[in-house]
Short mmCIF file of C-alpha atoms in Angstrom, two decimals:
data_model
loop_
_atom_site.label_atom_id
_atom_site.label_comp_id
_atom_site.label_asym_id
_atom_site.label_seq_id
_atom_site.Cartn_x
_atom_site.Cartn_y
_atom_site.Cartn_z
CA MET A 1 -46.07 21.85 -59.10
CA GLU A 2 -44.34 23.18 -62.21
CA LYS A 3 -44.92 26.72 -60.91
CA VAL A 4 -43.17 25.76 -57.68
CA GLU A 5 -40.22 24.41 -59.66
CA GLN A 6 -40.06 27.55 -61.79
CA LYS A 7 -40.28 29.87 -58.81
CA TYR A 8 -37.69 28.14 -56.64
CA THR A 9 -35.40 26.53 -59.19
CA ASN A 10 -32.93 29.02 -60.56
CA ARG A 11 -30.13 26.63 -61.33
CA SER A 12 -28.14 26.17 -64.51
CA VAL A 13 -27.32 22.57 -65.38
CA THR A 14 -23.73 23.61 -66.06
CA HIS A 15 -23.18 24.66 -62.42
CA PRO A 16 -22.16 21.99 -59.91
CA VAL A 17 -24.65 21.46 -57.10
CA THR A 18 -22.04 22.59 -54.56
CA GLN A 19 -22.21 26.14 -55.99
CA ASP A 20 -26.00 26.32 -55.71
CA PRO A 21 -27.35 27.17 -52.26
CA GLY A 22 -30.64 25.37 -53.06
CA ILE A 23 -33.42 26.40 -50.71
CA THR A 24 -32.42 29.35 -48.56
CA ASP A 25 -34.27 31.57 -46.12
CA GLN A 26 -34.18 35.37 -45.92
CA HIS A 27 -30.96 35.17 -43.88
CA GLY A 28 -29.12 33.08 -46.47
CA ARG A 29 -29.28 29.84 -44.48
CA SER A 30 -29.69 26.80 -46.70
CA PHE A 31 -31.92 23.84 -45.92
CA ASN A 32 -31.42 20.21 -46.82
CA TYR A 33 -34.35 18.63 -45.01
CA LEU A 34 -38.13 18.49 -45.28
CA ARG A 35 -40.70 17.45 -42.68
CA ILE A 36 -43.89 16.07 -44.18
CA ALA A 37 -47.00 15.66 -42.02
CA VAL A 38 -48.72 12.80 -43.84
CA ASN A 39 -51.93 12.95 -41.80
CA GLU A 40 -53.62 14.48 -38.78
CA LYS A 41 -54.85 11.23 -37.24
CA CYS A 42 -53.46 9.90 -33.98
CA ASN A 43 -54.29 6.87 -31.86
CA LEU A 44 -53.34 8.75 -28.67
CA ARG A 45 -54.66 12.02 -27.36
CA CYS A 46 -51.54 13.60 -25.88
CA ILE A 47 -51.19 17.37 -25.79
CA TYR A 48 -48.21 17.32 -28.14
CA CYS A 49 -50.36 17.13 -31.26
CA MET A 50 -53.97 17.05 -30.01
CA PRO A 51 -54.91 19.68 -27.44
CA GLU A 52 -58.40 19.25 -26.00
CA LYS A 53 -59.74 22.37 -27.75
CA GLY A 54 -58.95 24.79 -30.53
CA ILE A 55 -57.80 22.37 -33.22
CA SER A 56 -59.83 21.72 -36.34
CA PHE A 57 -58.66 18.99 -38.68
CA GLU A 58 -58.64 18.99 -42.46
CA PRO A 59 -60.96 16.51 -44.19
CA GLN A 60 -59.07 13.52 -45.58
CA ASP A 61 -59.79 14.57 -49.17
CA LYS A 62 -57.96 17.89 -48.54
CA LEU A 63 -54.67 16.17 -47.66
CA LEU A 64 -52.04 15.53 -50.33
CA THR A 65 -52.35 12.27 -52.21
CA ARG A 66 -49.47 9.80 -52.37
CA LYS A 67 -48.64 10.97 -55.88
CA GLU A 68 -48.61 14.62 -54.75
CA VAL A 69 -46.38 13.91 -51.74
CA ILE A 70 -43.88 12.01 -53.88
CA ARG A 71 -43.90 14.84 -56.43
CA VAL A 72 -43.12 17.39 -53.70
CA ILE A 73 -40.22 15.17 -52.58
CA GLN A 74 -38.91 14.98 -56.16
CA VAL A 75 -39.08 18.76 -56.55
CA VAL A 76 -37.31 19.55 -53.28
CA ALA A 77 -34.66 16.90 -53.97
CA LYS A 78 -33.76 18.85 -57.11
CA LEU A 79 -33.34 21.90 -54.86
CA GLY A 80 -30.81 20.18 -52.61
CA VAL A 81 -33.00 18.52 -49.99
CA ASN A 82 -31.58 15.10 -49.12
CA LYS A 83 -33.34 14.33 -45.81
CA ILE A 84 -37.04 13.60 -45.35
CA ARG A 85 -38.89 13.14 -42.05
CA PHE A 86 -42.43 11.77 -42.10
CA THR A 87 -44.60 13.04 -39.25
CA GLY A 88 -48.29 13.35 -38.50
CA GLY A 89 -50.46 12.99 -36.27
CA GLU A 90 -49.30 9.43 -36.25
CA PRO A 91 -47.80 8.61 -39.66
CA LEU A 92 -48.14 4.85 -39.13
CA LEU A 93 -51.92 5.29 -39.41
CA ARG A 94 -51.65 6.36 -43.05
CA LYS A 95 -52.56 3.33 -45.14
CA ASP A 96 -50.12 4.07 -47.96
CA LEU A 97 -47.14 5.02 -45.78
CA VAL A 98 -45.03 2.12 -47.10
CA GLU A 99 -45.58 3.34 -50.66
CA LEU A 100 -44.72 6.92 -49.63
CA VAL A 101 -41.47 5.78 -48.02
CA SER A 102 -40.65 3.64 -51.07
CA GLY A 103 -41.30 6.58 -53.39
CA ALA A 104 -39.06 8.80 -51.29
CA ALA A 105 -36.32 6.15 -51.16
CA GLU A 106 -36.38 5.83 -54.95
CA THR A 107 -35.99 9.59 -55.45
CA PRO A 108 -32.49 10.53 -56.64
CA GLY A 109 -30.71 12.68 -54.08
CA ILE A 110 -32.68 11.52 -51.04
CA ASP A 111 -30.32 9.66 -48.73
CA SER A 112 -31.95 9.95 -45.30
CA LEU A 113 -35.50 8.94 -44.37
CA ASN A 114 -36.86 9.31 -40.83
CA LEU A 115 -40.18 8.75 -39.11
CA THR A 116 -41.58 10.44 -36.00
CA THR A 117 -44.00 8.06 -34.28
CA ASN A 118 -45.60 7.58 -30.88
CA GLY A 119 -44.54 3.92 -31.04
CA VAL A 120 -48.01 2.51 -30.41
#
């Protein structure tokens, strides 16, 4: 993660955050949000996230751990991201979702947390 910080953080501590564009794309547009898919599981089989064929899922041990997800949030918060949306599959099926949300809420700079769910 330090390599990510070094590659994308080019900010001097003497510059106010308002002068730093943070994360920008090739067209100079800045981003202040991050969508995090916390799993690939879903308790429904709608075509939105689970077509009948052509989708292979990552093994659970290949997904980011809670500590890794929170670290990513901390890094992007330093780059100007202040909004996080947890998605999935169905994020409510992740056993440590409450801890993930708590970790995000405790991260300085994060002021908006959202969840995309199927409601079941």
